Amino acid sequence: MPWKDNYTTSDEVGIRDHEISWPLGQQMALGLTVNLNPAAAGKGITKKDLAYPTWHFGMHEGLDAFLSLFARLSIRATFAVPALVAEAFAPRIRQIAEAGHEIAAQGLIGEDPSLMQPGQEAALIGKATEILTRITGAAPKGWFALPRPDDAFATGTVTDDTVRLLRHAGYTYYGNGMADDAPYWWVTDASRAQSLLALPYYYHFDDTFFLMFPREGTGLERPVALLRNWHAEFGAQYRRGRYFNLCVSPARSGWAHRLDNLASFLTEAMEYPGVWAATGTEIAAHWQQHYPSESQLNLEPSIWRDYADSLS
């Protein structure tokens, strides 16, 4: 369809249910993102963030509980990790990778790139990539910009250059796209049809906004609503044969009844026949092979025009 400059990130043509297929005839894909970013705001991780007792619980008892649960259910998760966290907890990050999970990038200090000075973002991406590669022994293939509790928007923040820079840096997917409920191609240059694969994310399925939100001590906890959202969306996507992603943190969902909710949901989900629980890289590789941008993007010349009194 016609491209809208400065307005859309994809061609806005969603893939139909019957056109989607998963490996070995599986019914649907299940993505599990584990958020290891303790930053409360867009400026990124601070000493105060690292000092919270719940953060330390999350990186020890909470993470142990997560890894045990995932192993029991044979689920490979994607851990979205700021480079600072990877350096500070290098043995834990290696342990996660050695258990078969994916280590994806989430900035240098879990920051909002739109708050940086122009021209700084490429260097930030390069530095974060170098640190994660050094610690894990493999370059990260996925990049996440997950929202923080005090962000102005619940979508995660990127700049006009972020996805283009990730493409040039060798990343194969962006982890929290919101333009579709199946993987889709995020266009970085419409004139040359250049793009990067984006995997779906939605904040209705992210424990950040349901467990001690917006910050600790408020008592605003809605675990039942979060569990209800997971069940409803999983059921709908399973019937349609599409994709469902949930996002959790061991500092939030690693506690007692919250862990019980996560365990009960994942246990039930994995009992459904044909659920492919895979990492972001595995899902991206399947999509790139079977639904490449060359055949999926349908870009036409832009009809979008700005005028003197335009609000765009």
PDB file of C-alpha atoms in Angstrom:
ATOM      1  CA  MET A   1       0.000   0.000   0.000  1.00  0.00           C
ATOM      2  CA  PRO A   2       1.144   3.632  -0.294  1.00  0.00           C
ATOM      3  CA  TRP A   3       3.873   4.513   2.183  1.00  0.00           C
ATOM      4  CA  LYS A   4       3.281   7.356   4.639  1.00  0.00           C
ATOM      5  CA  ASP A   5       6.584   9.112   5.313  1.00  0.00           C
ATOM      6  CA  ASN A   6       7.216   9.914   8.985  1.00  0.00           C
ATOM      7  CA  TYR A   7       3.992   8.155   9.944  1.00  0.00           C
ATOM      8  CA  THR A   8       4.172   4.374   9.572  1.00  0.00           C
ATOM      9  CA  THR A   9       6.794   1.734  10.334  1.00  0.00           C
ATOM     10  CA  SER A  10       5.468  -1.002   8.047  1.00  0.00           C
ATOM     11  CA  ASP A  11       3.369  -1.347   4.907  1.00  0.00           C
ATOM     12  CA  GLU A  12       0.387  -1.979   7.223  1.00  0.00           C
ATOM     13  CA  VAL A  13      -0.542  -5.164   5.372  1.00  0.00           C
ATOM     14  CA  GLY A  14      -0.962  -7.879   7.982  1.00  0.00           C
ATOM     15  CA  ILE A  15      -0.455 -11.526   7.105  1.00  0.00           C
ATOM     16  CA  ARG A  16      -3.647 -13.596   7.152  1.00  0.00           C
ATOM     17  CA  ASP A  17      -4.106 -16.454   9.581  1.00  0.00           C
ATOM     18  CA  HIS A  18      -4.216 -19.203   6.961  1.00  0.00           C
ATOM     19  CA  GLU A  19      -0.934 -18.012   5.433  1.00  0.00           C
ATOM     20  CA  ILE A  20       1.061 -18.577   8.624  1.00  0.00           C
ATOM     21  CA  SER A  21       2.879 -21.847   9.220  1.00  0.00           C
ATOM     22  CA  TRP A  22       5.256 -22.846  11.995  1.00  0.00           C
ATOM     23  CA  PRO A  23       7.998 -25.525  12.096  1.00  0.00           C
ATOM     24  CA  LEU A  24       6.868 -29.162  11.952  1.00  0.00           C
ATOM     25  CA  GLY A  25       3.244 -28.129  11.545  1.00  0.00           C
ATOM     26  CA  GLN A  26       3.013 -26.529  14.983  1.00  0.00           C
ATOM     27  CA  GLN A  27      -0.165 -24.588  15.704  1.00  0.00           C
ATOM     28  CA  MET A  28       1.345 -21.378  17.098  1.00  0.00           C
ATOM     29  CA  ALA A  29       4.540 -19.734  18.341  1.00  0.00           C
ATOM     30  CA  LEU A  30       5.004 -18.708  21.968  1.00  0.00           C
ATOM     31  CA  GLY A  31       7.629 -16.120  22.833  1.00  0.00           C
ATOM     32  CA  LEU A  32       8.743 -15.492  26.404  1.00  0.00           C
ATOM     33  CA  THR A  33      10.735 -12.328  27.059  1.00  0.00           C
ATOM     34  CA  VAL A  34      12.494 -11.913  30.393  1.00  0.00           C
ATOM     35  CA  ASN A  35      13.248  -8.279  31.162  1.00  0.00           C
ATOM     36  CA  LEU A  36      16.480  -7.758  33.142  1.00  0.00           C
ATOM     37  CA  ASN A  37      16.391  -3.954  33.103  1.00  0.00           C
ATOM     38  CA  PRO A  38      16.002  -2.410  36.588  1.00  0.00           C
ATOM     39  CA  ALA A  39      15.852   1.179  35.279  1.00  0.00           C
ATOM     40  CA  ALA A  40      12.807   3.098  36.521  1.00  0.00           C
ATOM     41  CA  ALA A  41      13.060   5.944  34.013  1.00  0.00           C
ATOM     42  CA  GLY A  42      14.398   6.846  30.593  1.00  0.00           C
ATOM     43  CA  LYS A  43      17.751   8.083  31.833  1.00  0.00           C
ATOM     44  CA  GLY A  44      18.678   4.451  32.404  1.00  0.00           C
ATOM     45  CA  ILE A  45      19.981   2.423  35.320  1.00  0.00           C
ATOM     46  CA  THR A  46      20.988   4.423  38.409  1.00  0.00           C
ATOM     47  CA  LYS A  47      22.595   3.473  41.729  1.00  0.00           C
ATOM     48  CA  LYS A  48      19.150   3.750  43.304  1.00  0.00           C
ATOM     49  CA  ASP A  49      17.727   1.240  40.824  1.00  0.00           C
ATOM     50  CA  LEU A  50      20.511  -1.221  41.585  1.00  0.00           C
ATOM     51  CA  ALA A  51      20.033  -0.800  45.333  1.00  0.00           C
ATOM     52  CA  TYR A  52      16.416  -1.999  45.439  1.00  0.00           C
ATOM     53  CA  PRO A  53      16.117  -5.236  47.438  1.00  0.00           C
ATOM     54  CA  THR A  54      13.629  -6.592  44.908  1.00  0.00           C
ATOM     55  CA  TRP A  55      16.198  -6.209  42.129  1.00  0.00           C
ATOM     56  CA  HIS A  56      18.730  -8.278  44.076  1.00  0.00           C
ATOM     57  CA  PHE A  57      16.036 -10.835  44.851  1.00  0.00           C
ATOM     58  CA  GLY A  58      15.202 -10.987  41.158  1.00  0.00           C
ATOM     59  CA  MET A  59      18.785 -11.676  40.108  1.00  0.00           C
ATOM     60  CA  HIS A  60      19.156 -14.448  42.696  1.00  0.00           C
ATOM     61  CA  GLU A  61      16.115 -16.301  44.080  1.00  0.00           C
ATOM     62  CA  GLY A  62      13.764 -14.970  41.405  1.00  0.00           C
ATOM     63  CA  LEU A  63      16.062 -15.884  38.544  1.00  0.00           C
ATOM     64  CA  ASP A  64      16.717 -19.329  40.019  1.00  0.00           C
ATOM     65  CA  ALA A  65      12.959 -19.922  40.136  1.00  0.00           C
ATOM     66  CA  PHE A  66      12.571 -18.778  36.535  1.00  0.00           C
ATOM     67  CA  LEU A  67      15.353 -21.027  35.248  1.00  0.00           C
ATOM     68  CA  SER A  68      13.981 -24.009  37.148  1.00  0.00           C
ATOM     69  CA  LEU A  69      10.477 -23.422  35.760  1.00  0.00           C
ATOM     70  CA  PHE A  70      11.701 -22.991  32.186  1.00  0.00           C
ATOM     71  CA  ALA A  71      13.806 -26.151  32.422  1.00  0.00           C
ATOM     72  CA  ARG A  72      10.870 -28.173  33.731  1.00  0.00           C
ATOM     73  CA  LEU A  73       8.682 -27.034  30.848  1.00  0.00           C
ATOM     74  CA  SER A  74      11.457 -27.163  28.176  1.00  0.00           C
ATOM     75  CA  ILE A  75      10.955 -23.486  27.365  1.00  0.00           C
ATOM     76  CA  ARG A  76      13.774 -21.438  25.867  1.00  0.00           C
ATOM     77  CA  ALA A  77      13.274 -17.790  26.741  1.00  0.00           C
ATOM     78  CA  THR A  78      14.773 -14.556  25.448  1.00  0.00           C
ATOM     79  CA  PHE A  79      16.465 -12.447  28.111  1.00  0.00           C
ATOM     80  CA  ALA A  80      16.572  -8.724  27.245  1.00  0.00           C
ATOM     81  CA  VAL A  81      19.711  -7.486  29.020  1.00  0.00           C
ATOM     82  CA  PRO A  82      21.282  -4.016  29.290  1.00  0.00           C
ATOM     83  CA  ALA A  83      25.050  -4.184  28.808  1.00  0.00           C
ATOM     84  CA  LEU A  84      25.613  -2.753  32.301  1.00  0.00           C
ATOM     85  CA  VAL A  85      23.684  -5.654  33.841  1.00  0.00           C
ATOM     86  CA  ALA A  86      25.654  -8.140  31.734  1.00  0.00           C
ATOM     87  CA  GLU A  87      28.929  -6.731  33.069  1.00  0.00           C
ATOM     88  CA  ALA A  88      27.767  -6.524  36.685  1.00  0.00           C
ATOM     89  CA  PHE A  89      26.288 -10.046  36.693  1.00  0.00           C
ATOM     90  CA  ALA A  90      28.478 -11.760  34.113  1.00  0.00           C
ATOM     91  CA  PRO A  91      28.419 -15.250  35.744  1.00  0.00           C
ATOM     92  CA  ARG A  92      24.611 -15.167  35.919  1.00  0.00           C
ATOM     93  CA  ILE A  93      24.296 -14.061  32.301  1.00  0.00           C
ATOM     94  CA  ARG A  94      26.610 -16.869  31.190  1.00  0.00           C
ATOM     95  CA  GLN A  95      24.563 -19.314  33.249  1.00  0.00           C
ATOM     96  CA  ILE A  96      21.412 -18.193  31.433  1.00  0.00           C
ATOM     97  CA  ALA A  97      23.056 -18.643  28.033  1.00  0.00           C
ATOM     98  CA  GLU A  98      24.469 -22.047  28.972  1.00  0.00           C
ATOM     99  CA  ALA A  99      20.941 -23.185  29.889  1.00  0.00           C
ATOM    100  CA  GLY A 100      19.933 -22.651  26.252  1.00  0.00           C
ATOM    101  CA  HIS A 101      18.270 -19.259  26.536  1.00  0.00           C
ATOM    102  CA  GLU A 102      18.950 -16.286  24.308  1.00  0.00           C
ATOM    103  CA  ILE A 103      20.726 -13.155  25.500  1.00  0.00           C
ATOM    104  CA  ALA A 104      19.402 -10.153  23.596  1.00  0.00           C
ATOM    105  CA  ALA A 105      20.453  -6.524  23.981  1.00  0.00           C
ATOM    106  CA  GLN A 106      18.508  -3.828  25.794  1.00  0.00           C
ATOM    107  CA  GLY A 107      20.686  -0.775  25.458  1.00  0.00           C
ATOM    108  CA  LEU A 108      23.854   0.184  27.288  1.00  0.00           C
ATOM    109  CA  ILE A 109      22.205   1.123  30.602  1.00  0.00           C
ATOM    110  CA  GLY A 110      18.582   0.420  29.682  1.00  0.00           C
ATOM    111  CA  GLU A 111      18.132   4.004  28.521  1.00  0.00           C
ATOM    112  CA  ASP A 112      15.701   5.921  26.306  1.00  0.00           C
ATOM    113  CA  PRO A 113      17.717   6.795  23.162  1.00  0.00           C
ATOM    114  CA  SER A 114      15.510   9.778  22.381  1.00  0.00           C
ATOM    115  CA  LEU A 115      17.004  11.550  25.415  1.00  0.00           C
ATOM    116  CA  MET A 116      20.532  11.389  23.993  1.00  0.00           C
ATOM    117  CA  GLN A 117      22.315  13.982  21.933  1.00  0.00           C
ATOM    118  CA  PRO A 118      22.112  13.581  18.144  1.00  0.00           C
ATOM    119  CA  GLY A 119      24.764  11.231  16.808  1.00  0.00           C
ATOM    120  CA  GLN A 120      25.302   9.326  20.063  1.00  0.00           C
ATOM    121  CA  GLU A 121      23.016   6.394  19.388  1.00  0.00           C
ATOM    122  CA  ALA A 122      25.238   4.522  16.946  1.00  0.00           C
ATOM    123  CA  ALA A 123      28.112   4.544  19.423  1.00  0.00           C
ATOM    124  CA  LEU A 124      25.800   3.359  22.198  1.00  0.00           C
ATOM    125  CA  ILE A 125      24.584   0.429  20.101  1.00  0.00           C
ATOM    126  CA  GLY A 126      28.153  -0.462  19.215  1.00  0.00           C
ATOM    127  CA  LYS A 127      29.341  -0.366  22.823  1.00  0.00           C
ATOM    128  CA  ALA A 128      26.408  -2.425  24.113  1.00  0.00           C
ATOM    129  CA  THR A 129      26.954  -4.994  21.369  1.00  0.00           C
ATOM    130  CA  GLU A 130      30.668  -5.251  22.157  1.00  0.00           C
ATOM    131  CA  ILE A 131      30.058  -5.818  25.878  1.00  0.00           C
ATOM    132  CA  LEU A 132      27.403  -8.497  25.393  1.00  0.00           C
ATOM    133  CA  THR A 133      29.524 -10.255  22.777  1.00  0.00           C
ATOM    134  CA  ARG A 134      32.527 -10.288  25.082  1.00  0.00           C
ATOM    135  CA  ILE A 135      30.576 -11.656  28.029  1.00  0.00           C
ATOM    136  CA  THR A 136      28.488 -14.294  26.250  1.00  0.00           C
ATOM    137  CA  GLY A 137      30.893 -15.217  23.448  1.00  0.00           C
ATOM    138  CA  ALA A 138      28.296 -14.491  20.762  1.00  0.00           C
ATOM    139  CA  ALA A 139      27.002 -11.279  19.235  1.00  0.00           C
ATOM    140  CA  PRO A 140      23.377 -10.563  20.202  1.00  0.00           C
ATOM    141  CA  LYS A 141      20.917 -10.884  17.329  1.00  0.00           C
ATOM    142  CA  GLY A 142      17.927  -9.196  18.964  1.00  0.00           C
ATOM    143  CA  TRP A 143      17.514  -5.706  20.390  1.00  0.00           C
ATOM    144  CA  PHE A 144      14.775  -4.610  22.799  1.00  0.00           C
ATOM    145  CA  ALA A 145      13.624  -1.170  23.898  1.00  0.00           C
ATOM    146  CA  LEU A 146      11.155  -2.242  26.571  1.00  0.00           C
ATOM    147  CA  PRO A 147       9.268   0.443  28.511  1.00  0.00           C
ATOM    148  CA  ARG A 148      10.294   1.473  32.008  1.00  0.00           C
ATOM    149  CA  PRO A 149       7.737   2.146  34.797  1.00  0.00           C
ATOM    150  CA  ASP A 150       8.171   5.933  34.719  1.00  0.00           C
ATOM    151  CA  ASP A 151       8.181   6.293  30.919  1.00  0.00           C
ATOM    152  CA  ALA A 152       5.712   8.710  29.378  1.00  0.00           C
ATOM    153  CA  PHE A 153       4.489   5.941  27.070  1.00  0.00           C
ATOM    154  CA  ALA A 154       3.954   2.229  27.661  1.00  0.00           C
ATOM    155  CA  THR A 155       5.418   1.213  24.314  1.00  0.00           C
ATOM    156  CA  GLY A 156       9.157   1.496  24.735  1.00  0.00           C
ATOM    157  CA  THR A 157      10.999   4.302  22.988  1.00  0.00           C
ATOM    158  CA  VAL A 158      13.132   4.432  19.865  1.00  0.00           C
ATOM    159  CA  THR A 159      14.292   7.273  17.648  1.00  0.00           C
ATOM    160  CA  ASP A 160      13.800   7.722  13.933  1.00  0.00           C
ATOM    161  CA  ASP A 161      17.255   6.161  13.486  1.00  0.00           C
ATOM    162  CA  THR A 162      17.168   3.259  15.952  1.00  0.00           C
ATOM    163  CA  VAL A 163      15.963   0.427  13.735  1.00  0.00           C
ATOM    164  CA  ARG A 164      18.084   1.576  10.788  1.00  0.00           C
ATOM    165  CA  LEU A 165      21.157   1.622  13.037  1.00  0.00           C
ATOM    166  CA  LEU A 166      20.333  -1.840  14.371  1.00  0.00           C
ATOM    167  CA  ARG A 167      20.099  -3.149  10.842  1.00  0.00           C
ATOM    168  CA  HIS A 168      23.502  -1.721   9.984  1.00  0.00           C
ATOM    169  CA  ALA A 169      24.958  -3.108  13.224  1.00  0.00           C
ATOM    170  CA  GLY A 170      24.039  -6.646  12.159  1.00  0.00           C
ATOM    171  CA  TYR A 171      20.951  -7.262  14.298  1.00  0.00           C
ATOM    172  CA  THR A 172      18.382  -9.621  12.810  1.00  0.00           C
ATOM    173  CA  TYR A 173      15.315  -8.479  14.725  1.00  0.00           C
ATOM    174  CA  TYR A 174      13.831  -5.765  16.929  1.00  0.00           C
ATOM    175  CA  GLY A 175      12.057  -7.311  19.890  1.00  0.00           C
ATOM    176  CA  ASN A 176       9.075  -5.118  20.777  1.00  0.00           C
ATOM    177  CA  GLY A 177       7.205  -3.984  17.703  1.00  0.00           C
ATOM    178  CA  MET A 178       3.566  -2.967  18.052  1.00  0.00           C
ATOM    179  CA  ALA A 179       2.313  -2.750  14.451  1.00  0.00           C
ATOM    180  CA  ASP A 180       1.008  -6.331  14.225  1.00  0.00           C
ATOM    181  CA  ASP A 181       0.342  -9.489  16.236  1.00  0.00           C
ATOM    182  CA  ALA A 182       2.602 -11.558  13.989  1.00  0.00           C
ATOM    183  CA  PRO A 183       6.222 -10.827  13.044  1.00  0.00           C
ATOM    184  CA  TYR A 184       6.435  -8.051  10.463  1.00  0.00           C
ATOM    185  CA  TRP A 185       9.001  -5.996   8.560  1.00  0.00           C
ATOM    186  CA  TRP A 186       9.844  -2.589  10.032  1.00  0.00           C
ATOM    187  CA  VAL A 187      10.764  -0.367   7.087  1.00  0.00           C
ATOM    188  CA  THR A 188      13.905   1.716   7.565  1.00  0.00           C
ATOM    189  CA  ASP A 189      14.182   3.073   4.006  1.00  0.00           C
ATOM    190  CA  ALA A 190      11.011   2.970   1.917  1.00  0.00           C
ATOM    191  CA  SER A 191      12.727   4.105  -1.291  1.00  0.00           C
ATOM    192  CA  ARG A 192      15.017   1.034  -1.202  1.00  0.00           C
ATOM    193  CA  ALA A 193      12.586  -1.258   0.657  1.00  0.00           C
ATOM    194  CA  GLN A 194      15.122  -1.799   3.440  1.00  0.00           C
ATOM    195  CA  SER A 195      13.726  -3.218   6.659  1.00  0.00           C
ATOM    196  CA  LEU A 196      14.369  -5.157   9.859  1.00  0.00           C
ATOM    197  CA  LEU A 197      12.135  -7.880  11.260  1.00  0.00           C
ATOM    198  CA  ALA A 198      10.094  -6.852  14.310  1.00  0.00           C
ATOM    199  CA  LEU A 199       8.573  -9.285  16.794  1.00  0.00           C
ATOM    200  CA  PRO A 200       5.261  -8.343  18.414  1.00  0.00           C
ATOM    201  CA  TYR A 201       4.983  -6.982  21.943  1.00  0.00           C
ATOM    202  CA  TYR A 202       2.078  -5.466  23.830  1.00  0.00           C
ATOM    203  CA  TYR A 203       2.111  -3.943  27.285  1.00  0.00           C
ATOM    204  CA  HIS A 204      -1.121  -5.694  28.287  1.00  0.00           C
ATOM    205  CA  PHE A 205       1.017  -8.834  28.640  1.00  0.00           C
ATOM    206  CA  ASP A 206       3.999  -7.220  30.405  1.00  0.00           C
ATOM    207  CA  ASP A 207       4.195  -7.590  34.195  1.00  0.00           C
ATOM    208  CA  THR A 208       5.819  -4.127  34.442  1.00  0.00           C
ATOM    209  CA  PHE A 209       2.373  -2.550  34.346  1.00  0.00           C
ATOM    210  CA  PHE A 210       0.607  -4.906  36.733  1.00  0.00           C
ATOM    211  CA  LEU A 211       2.978  -5.738  39.583  1.00  0.00           C
ATOM    212  CA  MET A 212       3.922  -2.865  41.911  1.00  0.00           C
ATOM    213  CA  PHE A 213       3.256  -0.244  39.263  1.00  0.00           C
ATOM    214  CA  PRO A 214       4.357   2.459  38.742  1.00  0.00           C
ATOM    215  CA  ARG A 215       6.966   1.921  41.464  1.00  0.00           C
ATOM    216  CA  GLU A 216       7.528  -0.052  44.599  1.00  0.00           C
ATOM    217  CA  GLY A 217       5.619   0.914  47.696  1.00  0.00           C
ATOM    218  CA  THR A 218       2.454   2.038  45.913  1.00  0.00           C
ATOM    219  CA  GLY A 219       0.674  -1.267  46.448  1.00  0.00           C
ATOM    220  CA  LEU A 220      -0.912  -1.103  42.998  1.00  0.00           C
ATOM    221  CA  GLU A 221      -0.703  -4.786  42.190  1.00  0.00           C
ATOM    222  CA  ARG A 222      -2.993  -6.473  39.651  1.00  0.00           C
ATOM    223  CA  PRO A 223      -1.745 -10.055  39.192  1.00  0.00           C
ATOM    224  CA  VAL A 224      -5.227 -11.423  38.475  1.00  0.00           C
ATOM    225  CA  ALA A 225      -5.772  -8.961  35.643  1.00  0.00           C
ATOM    226  CA  LEU A 226      -2.385  -9.830  34.156  1.00  0.00           C
ATOM    227  CA  LEU A 227      -3.112 -13.560  34.322  1.00  0.00           C
ATOM    228  CA  ARG A 228      -6.512 -12.979  32.727  1.00  0.00           C
ATOM    229  CA  ASN A 229      -4.867 -11.077  29.871  1.00  0.00           C
ATOM    230  CA  TRP A 230      -2.353 -13.865  29.279  1.00  0.00           C
ATOM    231  CA  HIS A 231      -5.038 -16.550  29.138  1.00  0.00           C
ATOM    232  CA  ALA A 232      -7.344 -14.553  26.848  1.00  0.00           C
ATOM    233  CA  GLU A 233      -4.678 -13.594  24.330  1.00  0.00           C
ATOM    234  CA  PHE A 234      -3.028 -17.003  24.305  1.00  0.00           C
ATOM    235  CA  GLY A 235      -6.376 -18.655  23.614  1.00  0.00           C
ATOM    236  CA  ALA A 236      -7.171 -16.283  20.765  1.00  0.00           C
ATOM    237  CA  GLN A 237      -3.758 -16.607  19.129  1.00  0.00           C
ATOM    238  CA  TYR A 238      -3.784 -20.385  19.516  1.00  0.00           C
ATOM    239  CA  ARG A 239      -7.136 -20.635  17.727  1.00  0.00           C
ATOM    240  CA  ARG A 240      -5.829 -18.400  14.949  1.00  0.00           C
ATOM    241  CA  GLY A 241      -2.427 -20.079  14.720  1.00  0.00           C
ATOM    242  CA  ARG A 242      -0.438 -16.890  15.160  1.00  0.00           C
ATOM    243  CA  TYR A 243       2.027 -15.666  17.804  1.00  0.00           C
ATOM    244  CA  PHE A 244       1.851 -14.707  21.459  1.00  0.00           C
ATOM    245  CA  ASN A 245       4.543 -13.032  23.541  1.00  0.00           C
ATOM    246  CA  LEU A 246       4.533 -12.308  27.257  1.00  0.00           C
ATOM    247  CA  CYS A 247       7.136 -10.261  29.091  1.00  0.00           C
ATOM    248  CA  VAL A 248       8.133 -10.858  32.720  1.00  0.00           C
ATOM    249  CA  SER A 249      10.868  -9.893  35.166  1.00  0.00           C
ATOM    250  CA  PRO A 250      12.183 -12.093  38.003  1.00  0.00           C
ATOM    251  CA  ALA A 251      12.155  -8.997  40.221  1.00  0.00           C
ATOM    252  CA  ARG A 252       8.370  -8.851  39.776  1.00  0.00           C
ATOM    253  CA  SER A 253       7.053 -12.253  38.714  1.00  0.00           C
ATOM    254  CA  GLY A 254       9.603 -14.212  40.738  1.00  0.00           C
ATOM    255  CA  TRP A 255       7.719 -13.651  44.013  1.00  0.00           C
ATOM    256  CA  ALA A 256       5.433 -16.267  45.629  1.00  0.00           C
ATOM    257  CA  HIS A 257       1.878 -16.001  44.229  1.00  0.00           C
ATOM    258  CA  ARG A 258       3.110 -14.119  41.153  1.00  0.00           C
ATOM    259  CA  LEU A 259       5.451 -17.001  40.341  1.00  0.00           C
ATOM    260  CA  ASP A 260       2.533 -19.374  40.910  1.00  0.00           C
ATOM    261  CA  ASN A 261       0.536 -17.430  38.311  1.00  0.00           C
ATOM    262  CA  LEU A 262       3.356 -17.561  35.776  1.00  0.00           C
ATOM    263  CA  ALA A 263       3.988 -21.257  36.426  1.00  0.00           C
ATOM    264  CA  SER A 264       0.313 -22.177  36.128  1.00  0.00           C
ATOM    265  CA  PHE A 265      -0.086 -20.224  32.904  1.00  0.00           C
ATOM    266  CA  LEU A 266       3.025 -21.624  31.219  1.00  0.00           C
ATOM    267  CA  THR A 267       2.254 -25.156  32.372  1.00  0.00           C
ATOM    268  CA  GLU A 268      -1.245 -24.970  30.920  1.00  0.00           C
ATOM    269  CA  ALA A 269      -0.039 -23.332  27.708  1.00  0.00           C
ATOM    270  CA  MET A 270       2.580 -26.015  27.101  1.00  0.00           C
ATOM    271  CA  GLU A 271      -0.048 -28.736  27.513  1.00  0.00           C
ATOM    272  CA  TYR A 272      -1.775 -27.510  24.352  1.00  0.00           C
ATOM    273  CA  PRO A 273      -0.708 -29.573  21.334  1.00  0.00           C
ATOM    274  CA  GLY A 274       1.430 -27.745  18.797  1.00  0.00           C
ATOM    275  CA  VAL A 275       2.816 -24.866  20.898  1.00  0.00           C
ATOM    276  CA  TRP A 276       6.276 -23.907  19.656  1.00  0.00           C
ATOM    277  CA  ALA A 277       8.015 -22.144  22.569  1.00  0.00           C
ATOM    278  CA  ALA A 278      11.099 -20.595  20.986  1.00  0.00           C
ATOM    279  CA  THR A 279      13.594 -17.781  21.404  1.00  0.00           C
ATOM    280  CA  GLY A 280      13.354 -14.544  19.489  1.00  0.00           C
ATOM    281  CA  THR A 281      16.235 -15.583  17.248  1.00  0.00           C
ATOM    282  CA  GLU A 282      14.572 -18.902  16.429  1.00  0.00           C
ATOM    283  CA  ILE A 283      11.273 -17.235  15.595  1.00  0.00           C
ATOM    284  CA  ALA A 284      13.040 -14.565  13.534  1.00  0.00           C
ATOM    285  CA  ALA A 285      15.033 -17.158  11.580  1.00  0.00           C
ATOM    286  CA  HIS A 286      11.870 -19.086  10.714  1.00  0.00           C
ATOM    287  CA  TRP A 287      10.090 -15.923   9.600  1.00  0.00           C
ATOM    288  CA  GLN A 288      13.009 -14.676   7.533  1.00  0.00           C
ATOM    289  CA  GLN A 289      13.195 -18.007   5.720  1.00  0.00           C
ATOM    290  CA  HIS A 290       9.498 -18.410   5.005  1.00  0.00           C
ATOM    291  CA  TYR A 291       8.277 -14.806   4.870  1.00  0.00           C
ATOM    292  CA  PRO A 292      11.220 -12.731   3.585  1.00  0.00           C
ATOM    293  CA  SER A 293      10.809  -9.014   3.134  1.00  0.00           C
ATOM    294  CA  GLU A 294      11.248  -9.408  -0.614  1.00  0.00           C
ATOM    295  CA  SER A 295       7.942 -11.251  -0.845  1.00  0.00           C
ATOM    296  CA  GLN A 296       6.112  -9.720   2.119  1.00  0.00           C
ATOM    297  CA  LEU A 297       6.640  -5.976   1.736  1.00  0.00           C
ATOM    298  CA  ASN A 298       4.217  -4.293  -0.641  1.00  0.00           C
ATOM    299  CA  LEU A 299       5.406  -0.710  -0.708  1.00  0.00           C
ATOM    300  CA  GLU A 300       4.037   1.838  -3.159  1.00  0.00           C
ATOM    301  CA  PRO A 301       5.153   5.452  -3.609  1.00  0.00           C
ATOM    302  CA  SER A 302       4.125   7.742  -0.795  1.00  0.00           C
ATOM    303  CA  ILE A 303       0.949   9.783  -1.113  1.00  0.00           C
ATOM    304  CA  TRP A 304       1.623  11.519   2.184  1.00  0.00           C
ATOM    305  CA  ARG A 305       2.042  15.264   1.922  1.00  0.00           C
ATOM    306  CA  ASP A 306       2.828  17.905   4.516  1.00  0.00           C
ATOM    307  CA  TYR A 307       1.307  21.366   4.239  1.00  0.00           C
ATOM    308  CA  ALA A 308       1.997  24.640   6.018  1.00  0.00           C
ATOM    309  CA  ASP A 309      -0.791  24.091   8.532  1.00  0.00           C
ATOM    310  CA  SER A 310      -0.270  20.327   8.885  1.00  0.00           C
ATOM    311  CA  LEU A 311      -0.025  18.894  12.392  1.00  0.00           C
ATOM    312  CA  SER A 312       2.470  16.236  11.247  1.00  0.00           C
TER     313      SER A 312
END
